[in-house]
mmCIF file of C-alpha atoms in Angstrom:
data_model
loop_
_atom_site.group_PDB
_atom_site.id
_atom_site.type_symbol
_atom_site.label_atom_id
_atom_site.label_comp_id
_atom_site.label_asym_id
_atom_site.label_seq_id
_atom_site.Cartn_x
_atom_site.Cartn_y
_atom_site.Cartn_z
ATOM 1 C CA UNK M 107 -4.384 -81.306 53.631
ATOM 2 C CA UNK M 108 -4.935 -77.572 53.316
ATOM 3 C CA UNK M 109 -8.689 -78.173 52.066
ATOM 4 C CA UNK M 110 -9.480 -79.606 55.249
ATOM 5 C CA UNK M 111 -10.785 -77.394 58.088
ATOM 6 C CA UNK M 112 -11.637 -79.596 60.999
ATOM 7 C CA UNK M 113 -10.566 -83.297 61.848
ATOM 8 C CA UNK M 114 -13.137 -84.964 59.807
ATOM 9 C CA UNK M 115 -13.344 -82.964 57.217
ATOM 10 C CA UNK M 116 -9.387 -84.270 56.531
ATOM 11 C CA UNK M 117 -10.242 -88.318 57.660
ATOM 12 C CA UNK M 118 -12.205 -87.417 54.701
ATOM 13 C CA UNK M 119 -10.685 -86.425 53.159
ATOM 14 C CA UNK M 120 -7.420 -87.703 53.087
ATOM 15 C CA UNK M 121 -7.827 -91.022 54.178
ATOM 16 C CA UNK M 122 -11.018 -92.401 53.069
ATOM 17 C CA UNK M 123 -11.900 -91.063 50.047
ATOM 18 C CA UNK M 124 -8.390 -91.193 48.202
ATOM 19 C CA UNK M 125 -5.582 -93.985 47.632
ATOM 20 C CA UNK M 126 -3.904 -93.358 50.863
ATOM 21 C CA UNK M 127 -6.554 -95.223 53.333
ATOM 22 C CA UNK M 128 -4.929 -98.724 52.704
ATOM 23 C CA UNK M 129 -2.205 -97.129 54.562
ATOM 24 C CA UNK M 130 -3.668 -95.517 57.541
ATOM 25 C CA UNK M 131 -6.737 -97.063 57.777
ATOM 26 C CA UNK M 132 -5.300 -99.726 60.415
ATOM 27 C CA UNK M 133 -2.833 -96.326 62.580
ATOM 28 C CA UNK M 134 -5.427 -93.785 62.860
ATOM 29 C CA UNK M 135 -8.890 -92.937 63.895
ATOM 30 C CA UNK M 136 -11.188 -89.763 63.136
ATOM 31 C CA UNK M 137 -10.652 -89.546 67.196
ATOM 32 C CA UNK M 138 -7.015 -89.260 66.892
ATOM 33 C CA UNK M 139 -7.323 -85.821 64.934
ATOM 34 C CA UNK M 140 -6.829 -82.979 67.056
ATOM 35 C CA UNK M 141 -4.500 -79.717 66.027
ATOM 36 C CA UNK M 142 -1.679 -81.205 67.192
ATOM 37 C CA UNK M 143 -1.491 -84.696 65.975
ATOM 38 C CA UNK M 144 -2.651 -82.651 62.137
ATOM 39 C CA UNK M 145 -0.087 -80.750 62.465
ATOM 40 C CA UNK M 146 2.551 -83.885 62.665
ATOM 41 C CA UNK M 147 0.310 -85.671 59.960
ATOM 42 C CA UNK M 148 1.126 -82.718 57.821
ATOM 43 C CA UNK M 149 4.750 -82.270 58.200
ATOM 44 C CA UNK M 150 5.536 -85.923 58.037
ATOM 45 C CA UNK M 151 4.066 -86.062 54.678
ATOM 46 C CA UNK M 152 5.392 -82.830 53.848
ATOM 47 C CA UNK M 153 9.048 -84.358 55.333
ATOM 48 C CA UNK M 154 8.932 -87.667 53.004
ATOM 49 C CA UNK M 155 7.731 -85.667 50.019
ATOM 50 C CA UNK M 156 10.538 -83.093 49.946
ATOM 51 C CA UNK M 157 12.889 -86.045 50.625
ATOM 52 C CA UNK M 158 11.255 -88.368 47.750
ATOM 53 C CA UNK M 159 11.542 -84.971 45.449
ATOM 54 C CA UNK M 160 15.149 -84.475 46.614
ATOM 55 C CA UNK M 161 15.953 -87.284 45.396
ATOM 56 C CA UNK M 162 14.474 -88.227 42.290
ATOM 57 C CA UNK M 163 16.358 -84.232 41.106
ATOM 58 C CA UNK M 164 19.517 -85.725 42.888
ATOM 59 C CA UNK M 165 19.010 -89.155 40.488
ATOM 60 C CA UNK M 166 18.296 -87.164 37.456
ATOM 61 C CA UNK M 167 21.825 -85.105 37.834
ATOM 62 C CA UNK M 168 22.334 -82.452 35.351
ATOM 63 C CA UNK M 169 21.146 -79.123 35.742
ATOM 64 C CA UNK M 170 17.669 -80.852 37.040
ATOM 65 C CA UNK M 171 19.464 -81.835 39.770
ATOM 66 C CA UNK M 172 21.503 -78.169 40.291
ATOM 67 C CA UNK M 173 18.576 -76.219 40.321
ATOM 68 C CA UNK M 174 15.642 -78.474 41.737
ATOM 69 C CA UNK M 175 18.017 -79.205 44.915
ATOM 70 C CA UNK M 176 18.522 -75.876 46.044
ATOM 71 C CA UNK M 177 14.858 -75.056 46.214
ATOM 72 C CA UNK M 178 14.256 -78.402 48.294
ATOM 73 C CA UNK M 179 16.763 -77.712 50.076
ATOM 74 C CA UNK M 180 16.264 -74.711 51.171
ATOM 75 C CA UNK M 181 12.291 -75.840 51.556
ATOM 76 C CA UNK M 182 13.437 -78.594 53.484
ATOM 77 C CA UNK M 183 15.939 -76.008 56.109
ATOM 78 C CA UNK M 184 12.766 -73.662 56.204
ATOM 79 C CA UNK M 185 10.474 -76.603 57.335
ATOM 80 C CA UNK M 186 12.961 -76.898 60.358
ATOM 81 C CA UNK M 187 13.540 -73.839 60.921
ATOM 82 C CA UNK M 188 9.381 -73.012 61.282
ATOM 83 C CA UNK M 189 8.711 -76.264 62.669
ATOM 84 C CA UNK M 190 11.122 -75.756 64.997
ATOM 85 C CA UNK M 191 10.753 -72.024 66.575
ATOM 86 C CA UNK M 192 6.852 -73.409 66.646
ATOM 87 C CA UNK M 193 7.100 -75.678 68.853
ATOM 88 C CA UNK M 194 8.605 -74.235 71.248
ATOM 89 C CA UNK M 195 5.628 -73.972 74.626
ATOM 90 C CA UNK M 196 3.657 -76.858 72.870
ATOM 91 C CA UNK M 197 3.443 -80.735 73.648
ATOM 92 C CA UNK M 198 5.944 -81.488 70.880
ATOM 93 C CA UNK M 199 8.196 -83.151 72.111
ATOM 94 C CA UNK M 200 12.843 -82.079 71.481
ATOM 95 C CA UNK M 201 12.686 -86.035 70.112
ATOM 96 C CA UNK M 202 9.191 -86.240 68.443
ATOM 97 C CA UNK M 203 10.614 -82.219 66.929
ATOM 98 C CA UNK M 204 13.747 -84.336 65.391
ATOM 99 C CA UNK M 205 11.347 -86.623 63.648
ATOM 100 C CA UNK M 206 9.325 -84.189 61.498
ATOM 101 C CA UNK M 207 12.645 -82.894 60.406
ATOM 102 C CA UNK M 208 13.268 -83.798 56.274
ATOM 103 C CA UNK M 209 16.722 -85.040 56.019
ATOM 104 C CA UNK M 210 17.634 -83.049 52.870
ATOM 105 C CA UNK M 211 18.815 -79.614 53.535
ATOM 106 C CA UNK M 212 22.237 -77.464 53.633
ATOM 107 C CA UNK M 213 21.200 -77.909 57.395
ATOM 108 C CA UNK M 214 21.448 -81.501 58.029
ATOM 109 C CA UNK M 215 22.973 -83.451 59.960
ATOM 110 C CA UNK M 216 24.389 -81.251 62.172
ATOM 111 C CA UNK M 217 22.305 -78.064 61.660
ATOM 112 C CA UNK M 218 19.136 -80.281 62.647
ATOM 113 C CA UNK M 219 20.805 -81.776 65.246
ATOM 114 C CA UNK M 220 21.966 -78.599 66.672
ATOM 115 C CA UNK M 221 17.961 -77.386 65.925
ATOM 116 C CA UNK M 222 16.638 -80.436 68.193
ATOM 117 C CA UNK M 223 18.068 -79.290 70.856
ATOM 118 C CA UNK M 224 17.168 -75.760 70.843
ATOM 119 C CA UNK M 225 15.157 -74.199 73.554
ATOM 120 C CA UNK M 226 13.993 -70.865 72.247
ATOM 121 C CA UNK M 227 14.209 -68.589 68.948
ATOM 122 C CA UNK M 228 18.116 -67.475 70.514
ATOM 123 C CA UNK M 229 19.171 -70.618 69.591
ATOM 124 C CA UNK M 230 18.027 -71.192 66.562
ATOM 125 C CA UNK M 231 19.319 -67.614 65.273
ATOM 126 C CA UNK M 232 22.573 -69.470 66.867
ATOM 127 C CA UNK M 233 22.061 -72.449 64.610
ATOM 128 C CA UNK M 234 21.800 -70.159 61.365
ATOM 129 C CA UNK M 235 25.136 -68.352 62.365
ATOM 130 C CA UNK M 236 27.012 -70.742 61.381
ATOM 131 C CA UNK M 237 25.018 -71.024 57.917
ATOM 132 C CA UNK M 238 25.829 -67.647 55.595
ATOM 133 C CA UNK M 239 22.592 -67.691 54.076
ATOM 134 C CA UNK M 240 20.215 -68.609 56.786
ATOM 135 C CA UNK M 241 22.305 -66.154 59.258
ATOM 136 C CA UNK M 242 20.950 -63.304 56.445
ATOM 137 C CA UNK M 243 17.951 -64.388 57.159
ATOM 138 C CA UNK M 244 17.558 -64.144 60.425
ATOM 139 C CA UNK M 245 19.120 -60.572 60.501
ATOM 140 C CA UNK M 246 16.897 -57.188 60.731
ATOM 141 C CA UNK M 247 13.585 -59.918 61.079
ATOM 142 C CA UNK M 248 11.534 -58.947 63.718
ATOM 143 C CA UNK M 249 7.975 -58.456 64.617
ATOM 144 C CA UNK M 250 7.066 -54.753 65.055
ATOM 145 C CA UNK M 251 5.578 -52.910 62.529
ATOM 146 C CA UNK M 252 7.418 -51.737 58.988
ATOM 147 C CA UNK M 253 9.500 -54.798 59.887
ATOM 148 C CA UNK M 254 10.049 -57.876 57.929
ATOM 149 C CA UNK M 255 9.118 -61.153 60.154
ATOM 150 C CA UNK M 256 11.290 -64.270 59.514
ATOM 151 C CA UNK M 257 8.174 -65.876 57.522
ATOM 152 C CA UNK M 258 9.136 -62.704 55.263
ATOM 153 C CA UNK M 259 12.703 -63.226 54.654
ATOM 154 C CA UNK M 260 11.946 -66.733 54.176
ATOM 155 C CA UNK M 261 9.581 -65.943 51.283
ATOM 156 C CA UNK M 262 11.477 -63.083 49.657
ATOM 157 C CA UNK M 263 14.867 -65.921 49.311
ATOM 158 C CA UNK M 264 12.459 -68.665 47.891
ATOM 159 C CA UNK M 265 11.221 -66.198 45.434
ATOM 160 C CA UNK M 266 14.510 -64.883 44.299
ATOM 161 C CA UNK M 267 15.571 -68.988 44.093
ATOM 162 C CA UNK M 268 12.824 -69.259 41.524
ATOM 163 C CA UNK M 269 13.587 -66.444 39.507
ATOM 164 C CA UNK M 270 17.471 -67.928 39.944
ATOM 165 C CA UNK M 271 15.920 -71.031 38.447
ATOM 166 C CA UNK M 272 14.109 -69.492 35.383
ATOM 167 C CA UNK M 273 17.915 -67.762 35.290
ATOM 168 C CA UNK M 274 20.079 -70.732 34.868
#
């Protein structure tokens, strides 16, 4: 999905040339693949992947569950936050946005419900205030030269979680 740069390339790469084709053949055509639909498909697939991987790790238990579920929960929450912020000013409805949220992070279920109702960045930040880990990431995030963006802070936190996984 990441290598496709046009709807036609995506259609051929995922919906024609892979074992996924039978699942999509009656659901979507190449003409349906505008930029918004590509993002919805990409996020829907990633949601399913995150939820399945999280459940797999949970069922394994032990250190695998301890380490991986924390990393996957963070990724699920980050995606929900970024999907919310990126949806402002688009045609994506609040209900459609909520369907893209992975249901396996620390924000599930109450935080995701609050994100689904958010109308602007400040409301997303207000949701994060209830979660110490995310409150810290929003603090000091900016878009001015020299400032770390929210994406930068998410990336740094992800790196920290991965380093901690190796030290566990």
